[in-house]
Each structure stands twice: as C-alpha cells, then as structure tokens.
Amino acid sequence: PFKRYVEIGRIALVNYGKDYGKLVVIVDVIDQNRALVDAPDMVRGQMNFKRLTLTDIKIDIKRVPNKKTLIAAMEAADVKNKWENSSWGRKLIVQKKRASLNDFDRFKIMLAKIKKAGVVRQELAKLKKEATA
Amino acid sequence: MAPQQRKPHVCRNPELIRGVGKYSRSKMYHKRGLWAIKAKNGGAFPKHEKKAVDAAPAEKPPKFYPADDVKKPLVNKRKARPTKLRASITPGTVLIILAGRFKGKRVVFLKQLTSGLLLVTGPFKINGVPLRRVNQSYVIATSTKVDISGVNVEKFDDKYFGKKVEKKKKKGEGEFFEAEKEEKNTLPQDKKDDQKSVDAALIQSIEAVPDLKSYLGARFSLKAGMKPHELVF
C-alpha cells in the first residue's frame, strides 16, 4: 500500500515554513516525528515529517554525509533533472511561472489562447465536414 | 591636489554598552594625542583669535507695549514639494487607471508635474485617453516600460491644464440668459496639435514591441480567480 518510504537518502519537498518549496534530502531520522534534513544550499537541520512531502527520488548516501559527499551523490543521481522532468516537478515550475506573470504577459497569453482555440476549431470544423461528406 | 581619499577612521573608543566607552577620559586624552598637540604648541592648546564681532546697534526701548501678550505662531520651515513618486513609476511606465472616466485603461506615464499629479497620455489614437493629469493614488503601475526618449514634454505643466478664465461680460438683463448658453465645448486646435506631436514619437516606439498596441487599447478588468494581492503587475 505504501510506495514512498522515509529512508536515508529519500528526497522530500518542504511544504511549510521558511524553506517552502525546496527539495531536501533526509540524512537521518531523529525520532518518531523528526528527521535531519540537508540540501546543497541550506544548513543541515531538523524538520518535522509533517513539513515534508516524500517524492519518488532516492539517492545513495550513508547516514549523515558531509556536504561535499552529499552534493556529489546528488549529482550522481541527477536529482535536479529527474525532478524537473517528473510531472510533479513540471507542474510546480508552471505554477511558479504563472504566479510571476506580468500584466502584459497575461495579455499576450490571452491572445495566444484565443489564437490556438481558433486553429483547433478550424481543424475540428474541417474534420466534421469530412465526416458528414 | 584633489580632495584626498581618507580611509574611514575606525572608532577610537569602542562602545561596551550604550553610553559607556571602553576608555576613560584620561586614556582618551592620551589616545587623541592632545598631549602631543600641546607639546608642539609650547604647553598650551593652540587657540585662534576670535573673529571681530561688530557691536549690535543699540536697541531703543519700544514706545508701545501691547496690553495683552499675543502669542506668536511657531515658525514653520516646511516647503511644499510634489508627492513622492512610487519607485515603480518611471517615465515610460504603463499605468492602469483605476477611477474616473477612463477606469481600466492602460496608459503611458510621461512625467510628474509640480503639483504632484502624473502627466499621462493614451496615446490618444490607441485608446482615447488624451494628455491628462492623474493622481498617483488612483493608478496601478505595471512593470511594462515604453521607450519615451523621443518625446518632449517640457512645455506641459499644471497651468496648461487649468480652466480657462473668460473675461466677465457686463450683466445685460436680456443677454444674460443667452450668453450663458454658448459653452465652448470644442478643444482649441493647439491642444490637438500638442497631442499629435507627443503621440507621434510614442506610437513609433509602441509599434516596435509586438502586441503592445493592442495591449494599450484593451481595458484591464479583474476576472474570475484573479487575486489582486497575489497578482504581479
């Protein structure tokens, strides 16, 4: 029934707090509720499991590696690209892009949507005509 | 030589707590080298002569003392200056007008007038907004900028936009009612020419950017799901 386990090397997404939205590695388990967590751009620290959402990605590390080893292991497992190509990662990127849109950008997107819908409708009309003919 | 670059001097008497320095008065006297300055000057601190002050002309006692003490108002040295412009509003910024006849219109900012109001233009051909003054508070500044270098806005000030004062006609009883009726609704030709000259250069730089012309021609409105506090303008 469970596919993603809390284990050393499990990549998790922070879903609450100062580091919201970051990908972190679980490097140790402190007790029932907390984990020691580390990321290349942050100081290693503890986090409650409730603040983490587990992902499918896992890297191969020993318990509490030093920063250098951690970064090397993340490069070896290619965490960044795996995340950015996963559907979850792609959705987050799109959300961020949408949130940062300018008023002018929103206008341009509206024009593009209308254009695309027009092209789709034309093709559909063509296909319908062929179907009835 | 040009003014010499001095290295910023580290504080001689570091603060231990607020109000308490590390060194005592005598230690500071030694640190500042006042003993050396005195020695150089032969035992006393160097003095310079006081500038000669002209004796103030003798004031005569006033002839008249008022019965009650009248309080003088406090001195007020404040100067009137135009409202502080938001950092996001620079010449060429596209603004969204929020109130009035042109609410929702996207408009190009030209300059801030001395009264603090913003001088703004449609351009007129694109969205019907003429050269107009608008208050900063009724405007959202977007981050879209238009190149405004070819436009000369020196001649526009608040007087240009003031109401024209008509010469008072003599009150003839019969003429009174008829004369009121003819309201001059037509814009004088020179204002139309001003609009055209300002817009000519602007429209060129607007057409250089794809979709910007239709953007300025469209009105802004909040649609479903748009949260103004989360929108990036």
XYZ file of N, CA and C in Angstrom, chain B:
699
model
N 46.158 69.418 -4.932
C 45.631 68.071 -5.211
C 44.130 68.044 -5.005
N 43.482 67.141 -5.657
C 42.029 66.967 -5.458
C 41.806 66.457 -4.039
N 40.612 66.609 -3.503
C 40.374 66.188 -2.106
C 40.890 64.772 -1.901
N 41.745 64.587 -0.877
C 42.389 63.295 -0.677
C 41.391 62.282 -0.162
N 41.536 61.062 -0.652
C 40.686 59.981 -0.165
C 41.179 59.586 1.212
N 40.381 59.808 2.240
C 40.799 59.372 3.578
C 40.189 58.017 3.862
N 40.992 57.139 4.466
C 40.423 55.847 4.862
C 39.437 56.101 5.987
N 38.254 55.496 5.936
C 37.298 55.724 7.037
C 37.936 55.318 8.358
N 37.961 56.255 9.342
C 38.700 56.016 10.570
C 37.930 55.095 11.498
N 38.598 54.083 12.000
C 37.952 53.191 12.968
C 37.759 53.978 14.249
N 36.670 53.652 14.981
C 36.369 54.387 16.204
C 37.460 54.176 17.233
N 37.893 55.278 17.874
C 38.986 55.162 18.857
C 38.502 54.607 20.168
N 37.197 54.815 20.469
C 36.700 54.455 21.788
C 35.480 53.556 21.638
N 35.705 52.262 21.448
C 34.561 51.377 21.173
C 33.568 51.347 22.324
N 32.273 51.173 21.985
C 31.207 51.162 22.968
C 31.123 49.790 23.620
N 31.100 49.755 24.960
C 30.878 48.474 25.631
C 29.377 48.231 25.727
N 28.697 49.228 26.294
C 27.233 49.241 26.338
C 26.860 50.634 25.854
N 25.599 50.830 25.559
C 25.198 52.149 25.101
C 25.520 53.168 26.180
N 26.332 54.156 25.815
C 26.668 55.210 26.757
C 27.942 54.968 27.534
N 28.554 53.787 27.389
C 29.782 53.509 28.161
C 30.881 53.124 27.183
N 31.938 53.924 27.153
C 33.045 53.622 26.261
C 34.079 52.781 26.970
N 34.978 52.216 26.168
C 35.967 51.315 26.760
C 37.032 52.089 27.528
N 37.331 53.308 27.044
C 38.457 54.029 27.640
C 37.967 55.221 28.435
N 38.707 55.529 29.509
C 38.333 56.646 30.380
C 38.766 57.958 29.743
N 38.384 59.072 30.397
C 38.712 60.388 29.858
C 40.217 60.573 29.715
N 40.962 60.141 30.729
C 42.402 60.377 30.665
C 43.043 59.514 29.588
N 42.523 58.287 29.461
C 43.063 57.421 28.411
C 42.771 58.007 27.041
N 41.556 58.547 26.854
C 41.175 59.115 25.572
C 42.015 60.343 25.274
N 42.328 61.133 26.331
C 43.194 62.300 26.147
C 44.525 61.863 25.548
N 45.037 60.763 26.107
C 46.316 60.260 25.590
C 46.170 59.729 24.183
N 45.077 58.984 23.929
C 44.894 58.370 22.611
C 44.750 59.425 21.521
N 44.025 60.506 21.830
C 43.780 61.503 20.793
C 45.034 62.307 20.510
N 46.030 62.189 21.389
C 47.285 62.885 21.109
C 47.219 64.353 21.472
N 46.315 64.708 22.387
C 46.214 66.121 22.766
C 47.494 66.577 23.464
N 48.167 65.607 24.168
C 49.427 65.933 24.833
C 50.484 66.320 23.797
N 50.442 65.662 22.620
C 51.441 65.976 21.590
C 51.152 67.336 20.967
N 49.847 67.628 20.786
C 49.477 68.925 20.195
C 49.883 70.040 21.147
N 49.691 69.787 22.455
C 50.064 70.813 23.433
C 51.571 71.003 23.448
N 52.291 69.889 23.394
C 53.765 69.975 23.438
C 54.273 70.760 22.243
N 53.645 70.514 21.088
C 54.070 71.212 19.871
C 53.845 72.707 20.009
N 52.791 73.067 20.751
C 52.419 74.472 20.858
C 53.030 75.144 22.065
N 53.924 74.454 22.776
C 54.580 75.068 23.927
C 53.740 75.073 25.172
N 53.025 73.990 25.458
C 52.403 73.840 26.774
C 50.945 74.224 26.838
N 50.442 74.921 25.859
C 49.018 75.275 25.914
C 48.348 74.829 24.633
N 47.081 74.601 24.678
C 46.364 74.183 23.474
C 46.288 75.354 22.497
N 46.564 75.126 21.206
C 46.557 76.246 20.256
C 45.197 76.895 20.161
N 45.207 78.238 20.293
C 43.950 78.980 20.174
C 44.009 79.826 18.923
N 42.850 80.049 18.335
C 42.840 81.044 17.268
C 42.075 82.259 17.757
N 42.404 83.398 17.167
C 41.747 84.621 17.640
C 40.306 84.622 17.235
N 39.500 85.159 18.126
C 38.071 85.218 17.804
C 37.871 86.263 16.729
N 36.931 85.981 15.832
C 36.638 86.943 14.784
C 35.998 88.154 15.424
N 36.358 89.319 14.900
C 35.810 90.535 15.500
C 34.342 90.635 15.176
N 33.518 90.733 16.228
C 32.073 90.837 16.038
C 31.689 92.296 16.135
N 30.999 92.791 15.095
C 30.551 94.179 15.168
C 29.539 94.300 16.275
N 29.665 95.356 17.094
C 28.709 95.559 18.181
C 27.353 95.801 17.574
N 26.337 95.061 18.068
C 24.972 95.213 17.526
C 24.494 96.617 17.817
N 23.803 97.235 16.837
C 23.348 98.624 17.080
C 22.454 98.666 18.312
N 22.619 99.686 19.140
C 21.883 99.762 20.404
C 20.404 99.861 20.134
N 19.604 98.962 20.770
C 18.156 98.968 20.525
C 17.497 99.950 21.457
N 16.584 100.783 20.876
C 15.840 101.692 21.731
C 14.707 100.934 22.372
N 14.351 101.279 23.610
C 13.168 100.633 24.209
C 11.941 101.029 23.425
N 11.003 100.019 23.156
C 9.850 100.312 22.306
C 8.953 101.371 22.926
N 8.283 102.149 22.041
C 7.421 103.225 22.518
C 6.136 102.667 23.092
N 5.720 101.471 22.599
C 4.365 100.993 22.875
C 4.427 99.511 23.261
N 3.847 99.203 24.422
C 3.736 97.792 24.812
C 2.284 97.391 24.713
N 1.931 96.331 23.967
C 0.518 95.920 23.876
C 0.009 95.470 25.237
N -1.308 95.647 25.441
C -1.912 95.369 26.753
C -1.869 93.873 27.072
N -2.250 93.055 26.086
C -2.240 91.604 26.323
C -1.074 90.981 25.597
N -0.560 89.936 26.163
C 0.518 89.208 25.471
C -0.089 88.400 24.351
N 0.315 88.720 23.117
C -0.181 87.944 21.982
C 0.873 86.892 21.647
N 0.445 85.656 21.577
C 1.416 84.583 21.283
C 1.736 84.591 19.798
N 3.014 84.455 19.492
C 3.405 84.369 18.082
C 3.275 82.918 17.632
N 2.818 82.702 16.379
C 2.730 81.311 15.917
C 4.122 80.710 15.779
N 4.238 79.427 15.963
C 5.532 78.752 15.866
C 6.058 78.850 14.442
N 7.367 78.894 14.319
C 7.962 79.023 12.987
C 7.813 77.695 12.239
N 7.398 77.753 10.957
C 7.171 76.551 10.153
C 8.062 76.634 8.933
N 9.093 75.764 8.881
C 10.038 75.879 7.771
C 9.783 74.855 6.682
N 8.605 74.209 6.706
C 8.355 73.165 5.721
C 8.161 73.760 4.346
N 8.668 73.053 3.346
C 8.493 73.509 1.962
C 7.508 72.574 1.271
N 6.695 73.144 0.417
C 5.767 72.297 -0.335
C 6.531 71.650 -1.477
N 6.413 70.359 -1.605
C 7.023 69.728 -2.774
C 6.077 68.670 -3.321
N 6.285 68.276 -4.589
C 5.347 67.319 -5.194
C 5.386 65.992 -4.452
N 4.237 65.283 -4.483
C 4.118 63.993 -3.801
C 5.253 63.073 -4.177
N 5.685 62.276 -3.225
C 6.778 61.344 -3.516
C 6.287 60.318 -4.533
N 7.040 60.181 -5.628
C 6.670 59.240 -6.683
C 7.063 57.834 -6.264
N 6.151 56.897 -6.455
C 6.476 55.500 -6.163
C 7.655 55.063 -7.023
N 8.517 54.212 -6.473
C 9.712 53.799 -7.220
C 9.346 53.041 -8.482
N 8.152 52.421 -8.500
C 7.787 51.632 -9.665
C 7.334 52.495 -10.836
N 7.120 53.806 -10.590
C 6.624 54.679 -11.662
C 7.785 55.497 -12.199
N 8.237 55.169 -13.425
C 9.292 55.938 -14.083
C 8.771 56.371 -15.439
N 9.379 57.418 -16.049
C 8.852 57.851 -17.343
C 8.823 56.703 -18.340
N 7.658 56.477 -18.940
C 7.520 55.382 -19.889
C 6.814 54.179 -19.324
N 6.499 54.199 -18.023
C 5.799 53.051 -17.439
C 4.363 53.013 -17.931
N 3.842 51.808 -18.137
C 2.428 51.665 -18.458
C 1.669 51.614 -17.140
N 0.674 52.514 -16.995
C -0.111 52.557 -15.766
C -1.525 52.096 -16.059
N -2.210 51.544 -15.042
C -3.621 51.205 -15.181
C -4.394 52.212 -14.355
N -5.307 52.966 -15.013
C -6.094 53.974 -14.293
C -7.260 53.271 -13.623
N -7.500 53.578 -12.355
C -8.479 52.815 -11.592
C -9.805 53.515 -11.395
N -9.884 54.813 -11.644
C -11.133 55.509 -11.349
C -11.349 56.591 -12.375
N -12.575 57.019 -12.487
C -12.889 58.110 -13.399
C -13.374 57.581 -14.727
N -13.425 58.494 -15.673
C -13.962 58.172 -16.985
C -13.176 57.064 -17.676
N -11.876 57.020 -17.396
C -11.002 56.105 -18.126
C -10.584 54.921 -17.283
N -11.459 54.489 -16.359
C -11.048 53.412 -15.470
C -10.777 52.128 -16.241
N -9.694 51.477 -15.892
C -9.316 50.249 -16.558
C -8.411 50.469 -17.746
N -8.251 51.721 -18.166
C -7.436 51.967 -19.354
C -5.956 51.854 -19.008
N -5.212 51.274 -19.954
C -3.774 51.196 -19.770
C -3.155 52.358 -20.525
N -2.262 53.063 -19.856
C -1.883 54.398 -20.302
C -0.391 54.602 -20.058
N 0.249 55.480 -20.840
C 1.697 55.665 -20.703
C 1.996 56.873 -19.821
N 2.881 56.714 -18.856
C 3.240 57.798 -17.941
C 4.344 58.652 -18.572
N 4.173 59.972 -18.549
C 5.168 60.861 -19.146
C 6.047 61.527 -18.110
N 5.413 62.298 -17.193
C 6.249 62.905 -16.160
C 5.374 63.312 -14.992
N 6.013 63.666 -13.877
C 5.261 64.152 -12.729
C 5.297 65.672 -12.749
N 4.120 66.299 -12.601
C 4.049 67.753 -12.616
C 4.358 68.303 -11.225
N 4.554 69.624 -11.154
C 4.949 70.212 -9.868
C 3.861 70.085 -8.819
N 2.593 69.908 -9.250
C 1.527 69.747 -8.261
C 1.539 68.344 -7.668
N 2.326 67.440 -8.253
C 2.367 66.064 -7.772
C 1.570 65.115 -8.633
N 0.689 65.644 -9.497
C -0.108 64.779 -10.364
C 0.773 64.226 -11.487
N 0.333 63.083 -12.028
C 1.112 62.464 -13.082
C 0.564 62.878 -14.443
N 1.478 63.289 -15.357
C 1.049 63.589 -16.722
C 1.058 62.294 -17.500
N -0.043 62.042 -18.195
C -0.244 60.719 -18.775
C -0.876 60.900 -20.165
N -0.576 59.994 -21.091
C -1.266 60.036 -22.377
C -1.559 58.624 -22.825
N -2.679 58.446 -23.627
C -3.182 57.145 -24.046
C -2.165 56.199 -24.628
N -1.577 56.530 -25.764
C -1.781 57.644 -26.681
C -3.205 57.729 -27.211
N -3.601 58.909 -27.589
C -4.995 59.183 -27.896
C -5.501 58.277 -29.009
N -4.649 58.058 -30.027
C -5.108 57.254 -31.166
C -5.353 55.808 -30.763
N -4.636 55.348 -29.766
C -4.729 53.936 -29.394
C -5.903 53.679 -28.469
N -6.061 54.496 -27.426
C -7.157 54.173 -26.518
C -8.036 55.346 -26.115
N -7.859 56.500 -26.762
C -8.787 57.593 -26.486
C -8.477 58.392 -25.246
N -7.381 58.113 -24.578
C -7.015 58.911 -23.403
C -6.099 60.036 -23.882
N -6.498 61.324 -23.686
C -5.666 62.419 -24.159
C -4.559 62.711 -23.152
N -3.787 63.770 -23.416
C -2.838 64.249 -22.420
C -3.638 64.643 -21.197
N -3.356 64.037 -20.071
C -4.248 64.217 -18.935
C -3.449 64.126 -17.651
N -4.015 64.738 -16.596
C -3.366 64.597 -15.298
C -4.097 63.528 -14.502
N -3.355 62.772 -13.723
C -3.976 61.683 -12.962
C -3.265 61.601 -11.616
N -4.025 61.267 -10.574
C -3.404 61.206 -9.254
C -2.725 59.852 -9.063
N -1.588 59.889 -8.420
C -0.814 58.661 -8.230
C -1.595 57.583 -7.483
N -2.509 58.022 -6.583
C -3.219 57.029 -5.768
C -4.235 56.235 -6.553
N -4.623 56.731 -7.721
C -5.663 56.037 -8.473
C -5.073 55.277 -9.630
N -3.898 54.768 -9.438
C -3.154 54.191 -10.556
C -2.409 52.953 -10.076
N -2.412 51.901 -10.923
C -1.544 50.759 -10.642
C -0.391 50.837 -11.624
N 0.831 50.748 -11.128
C 1.974 50.780 -12.030
C 2.302 49.360 -12.460
N 2.361 49.110 -13.768
C 2.790 47.791 -14.227
C 4.299 47.842 -14.424
N 4.898 46.673 -14.681
C 6.343 46.688 -14.880
C 6.700 46.818 -16.349
N 5.697 47.055 -17.206
C 5.963 47.241 -18.631
C 6.406 48.669 -18.888
N 7.544 48.836 -19.609
C 8.026 50.192 -19.898
C 8.016 50.429 -21.394
N 7.721 51.664 -21.775
C 7.759 52.067 -23.176
C 8.917 53.041 -23.349
N 9.574 52.980 -24.471
C 10.702 53.882 -24.698
C 10.191 55.284 -24.973
N 10.555 56.241 -24.104
C 9.934 57.549 -24.170
C 10.943 58.614 -24.578
N 12.081 58.180 -25.118
C 13.172 59.135 -25.342
C 12.851 60.138 -26.432
N 11.976 59.771 -27.386
C 11.729 60.695 -28.487
C 10.662 61.721 -28.203
N 10.186 61.781 -26.955
C 9.049 62.642 -26.644
C 9.513 63.838 -25.836
N 9.029 65.036 -26.200
C 9.388 66.239 -25.476
C 8.189 66.719 -24.661
N 8.301 66.620 -23.338
C 7.169 67.016 -22.503
C 7.491 68.243 -21.670
N 8.501 69.024 -22.112
C 8.912 70.157 -21.282
C 7.811 71.170 -21.110
N 6.985 71.376 -22.181
C 6.089 72.526 -22.143
C 4.840 72.282 -21.308
N 4.624 71.037 -20.829
C 3.372 70.791 -20.119
C 3.559 71.000 -18.636
N 2.688 71.812 -18.050
C 2.704 71.997 -16.602
C 1.257 72.142 -16.140
N 1.077 72.428 -14.858
C -0.293 72.449 -14.332
C -1.120 73.572 -14.924
N -0.456 74.676 -15.314
C -1.232 75.804 -15.860
C -1.860 75.432 -17.189
N -1.168 74.559 -17.947
C -1.685 74.116 -19.249
C -3.046 73.455 -19.072
N -3.240 72.784 -17.945
C -4.474 72.043 -17.733
C -5.514 72.802 -16.937
N -5.201 74.031 -16.532
C -6.164 74.772 -15.722
C -7.333 75.233 -16.551
N -8.425 75.618 -15.855
C -9.613 76.099 -16.574
C -9.283 77.474 -17.141
N -9.771 77.702 -18.347
C -9.533 78.997 -18.983
C -10.448 80.034 -18.353
N -9.856 81.178 -17.941
C -10.681 82.226 -17.331
C -11.242 83.111 -18.428
N -12.595 83.235 -18.466
C -13.207 84.082 -19.503
C -13.351 85.484 -18.972
N -13.276 86.429 -19.890
C -13.472 87.813 -19.454
C -14.922 87.982 -19.071
N -15.148 88.664 -17.967
C -16.536 88.812 -17.485
C -17.291 89.756 -18.396
N -18.477 89.275 -18.830
C -19.300 90.131 -19.678
C -20.162 90.994 -18.779
N -20.523 92.166 -19.281
C -21.356 93.025 -18.454
C -22.739 92.419 -18.361
N -23.353 92.581 -17.185
C -24.651 91.926 -16.987
C -25.746 92.747 -17.643
N -26.051 92.363 -18.905
C -27.246 92.960 -19.528
C -28.391 91.999 -19.282
N -29.539 92.478 -18.896
C -30.581 91.548 -18.429
C -31.033 90.595 -19.515
N -31.231 91.114 -20.717
C -31.724 90.238 -21.780
C -30.630 89.280 -22.243
N -29.422 89.814 -22.322
C -28.329 88.995 -22.859
C -27.874 87.931 -21.879
N -28.202 88.114 -20.581
C -27.655 87.256 -19.527
C -27.883 85.782 -19.813
N -29.182 85.474 -20.142
C -29.509 84.060 -20.310
C -28.959 83.494 -21.596
N -28.963 84.318 -22.654
C -28.462 83.794 -23.926
C -26.964 83.564 -23.878
N -26.247 84.507 -23.251
C -24.787 84.395 -23.255
C -24.329 83.137 -22.510
N -25.081 82.746 -21.450
C -24.665 81.568 -20.691
C -24.691 80.321 -21.549
N -25.601 80.295 -22.531
C -25.814 79.045 -23.259
C -24.611 78.634 -24.088
N -23.899 79.597 -24.682
C -22.846 79.141 -25.593
C -21.640 78.671 -24.782
N -21.596 77.357 -24.507
C -20.448 76.765 -23.826
C -19.446 76.335 -24.876
N -18.222 76.745 -24.660
C -17.218 76.352 -25.651
C -16.821 74.916 -25.387
N -17.395 73.992 -26.143
C -17.065 72.592 -25.940
C -15.928 72.117 -26.814
N -15.554 72.870 -27.821
C -14.523 72.384 -28.740
C -13.133 72.648 -28.166
N -12.265 71.686 -28.390
C -10.872 71.812 -27.947
C -10.148 72.785 -28.878
N -9.353 73.677 -28.311
C -8.573 74.545 -29.194
C -7.574 73.734 -30.021
N -7.314 74.216 -31.237
C -6.506 73.454 -32.186
C -5.099 73.208 -31.666
N -4.544 74.155 -30.894
C -3.145 73.947 -30.484
C -3.026 72.786 -29.506
N -4.094 72.524 -28.735
C -4.044 71.366 -27.844
C -4.065 70.075 -28.645
N -4.852 70.094 -29.736
C -4.883 68.900 -30.580
C -3.511 68.663 -31.202
N -2.851 69.763 -31.611
C -1.522 69.610 -32.204
C -0.524 69.096 -31.182
N -0.624 69.599 -29.939
C 0.271 69.093 -28.885
C 0.117 67.594 -28.732
N -1.158 67.148 -28.707
C -1.429 65.719 -28.539
C -0.770 64.934 -29.656
N -0.935 65.437 -30.894
C -0.392 64.702 -32.041
C 1.121 64.624 -31.959
N 1.772 65.747 -31.591
C 3.239 65.729 -31.583
C 3.763 64.792 -30.506
N 3.104 64.765 -29.335
C 3.567 63.860 -28.273
C 3.351 62.409 -28.685
N 2.204 62.162 -29.313
C 1.880 60.766 -29.628
C 2.681 60.210 -30.788
N 3.138 61.088 -31.700
C 3.810 60.577 -32.896
C 5.024 59.723 -32.522
N 5.904 60.289 -31.697
C 7.108 59.535 -31.320
C 6.743 58.328 -30.470
N 5.736 58.523 -29.602
C 5.347 57.423 -28.707
C 4.826 56.229 -29.485
N 3.948 56.513 -30.475
C 3.330 55.400 -31.207
C 4.398 54.613 -31.952
N 5.444 55.307 -32.420
C 6.514 54.575 -33.117
C 7.166 53.566 -32.189
N 7.510 54.030 -30.942
C 8.189 53.096 -30.040
C 7.240 52.014 -29.551
N 5.921 52.314 -29.572
C 4.966 51.286 -29.139
C 4.840 50.213 -30.199
N 4.822 50.641 -31.473
C 4.646 49.645 -32.534
C 5.872 48.767 -32.682
N 6.999 49.210 -32.114
C 8.200 48.384 -32.189
C 8.049 47.117 -31.354
N 7.213 47.161 -30.327
C 7.028 45.985 -29.463
C 5.781 45.238 -29.930
N 5.876 43.929 -30.207
C 4.687 43.194 -30.673
C 3.619 43.149 -29.599
N 2.364 43.289 -30.014
C 1.185 43.202 -29.147
C 1.014 44.369 -28.195
N 1.985 45.274 -28.101
C 1.866 46.353 -27.112
C 0.729 47.301 -27.482
N 0.513 47.484 -28.794
C -0.526 48.423 -29.214
C -1.904 47.909 -28.807
N -2.154 46.616 -29.057
C -3.464 46.084 -28.677
C -3.585 46.008 -27.159
N -2.442 45.818 -26.477
C -2.442 45.805 -25.009
C -2.916 47.145 -24.471
N -2.379 48.234 -25.056
C -2.765 49.554 -24.569
C -4.196 49.876 -24.963
N -4.676 49.240 -26.037
C -6.038 49.536 -26.448
C -7.076 48.800 -25.634
N -6.655 47.756 -24.910
C -7.618 46.959 -24.148
C -7.731 47.506 -22.743
N -8.911 47.306 -22.118
C -9.085 47.736 -20.733
C -8.705 46.588 -19.809
N -8.281 46.940 -18.597
C -7.966 45.939 -17.590
C -9.224 45.623 -16.806
N -9.456 44.355 -16.508
C -10.546 44.041 -15.581
C -10.167 42.803 -14.795
N -10.721 42.684 -13.608
C -10.474 41.506 -12.788
C -11.373 40.389 -13.280
N -10.769 39.219 -13.546
C -11.599 38.112 -13.996
C -11.726 37.115 -12.847
N -12.451 36.037 -13.093
C -12.632 35.029 -12.051
C -11.286 34.405 -11.710
N -11.025 34.246 -10.419
C -9.800 33.585 -9.996
C -8.619 34.515 -9.836
N -8.751 35.776 -10.249
C -7.634 36.714 -10.093
C -7.671 37.290 -8.694
N -6.538 37.137 -7.980
C -6.487 37.712 -6.637
C -5.530 38.899 -6.683
N -6.037 40.115 -6.553
C -5.175 41.296 -6.738
C -3.952 41.287 -5.844
N -4.073 40.747 -4.627
C -2.914 40.794 -3.736
C -1.870 39.775 -4.139
N -2.227 38.844 -5.018
C -1.246 37.858 -5.481
C -0.777 38.134 -6.888
N -1.463 39.047 -7.586
C -1.069 39.334 -8.967
C 0.224 40.119 -8.987
N 1.061 39.796 -9.957
C 2.245 40.616 -10.190
C 1.917 41.542 -11.347
N 1.998 42.854 -11.112
C 1.708 43.770 -12.194
C 2.999 44.150 -12.889
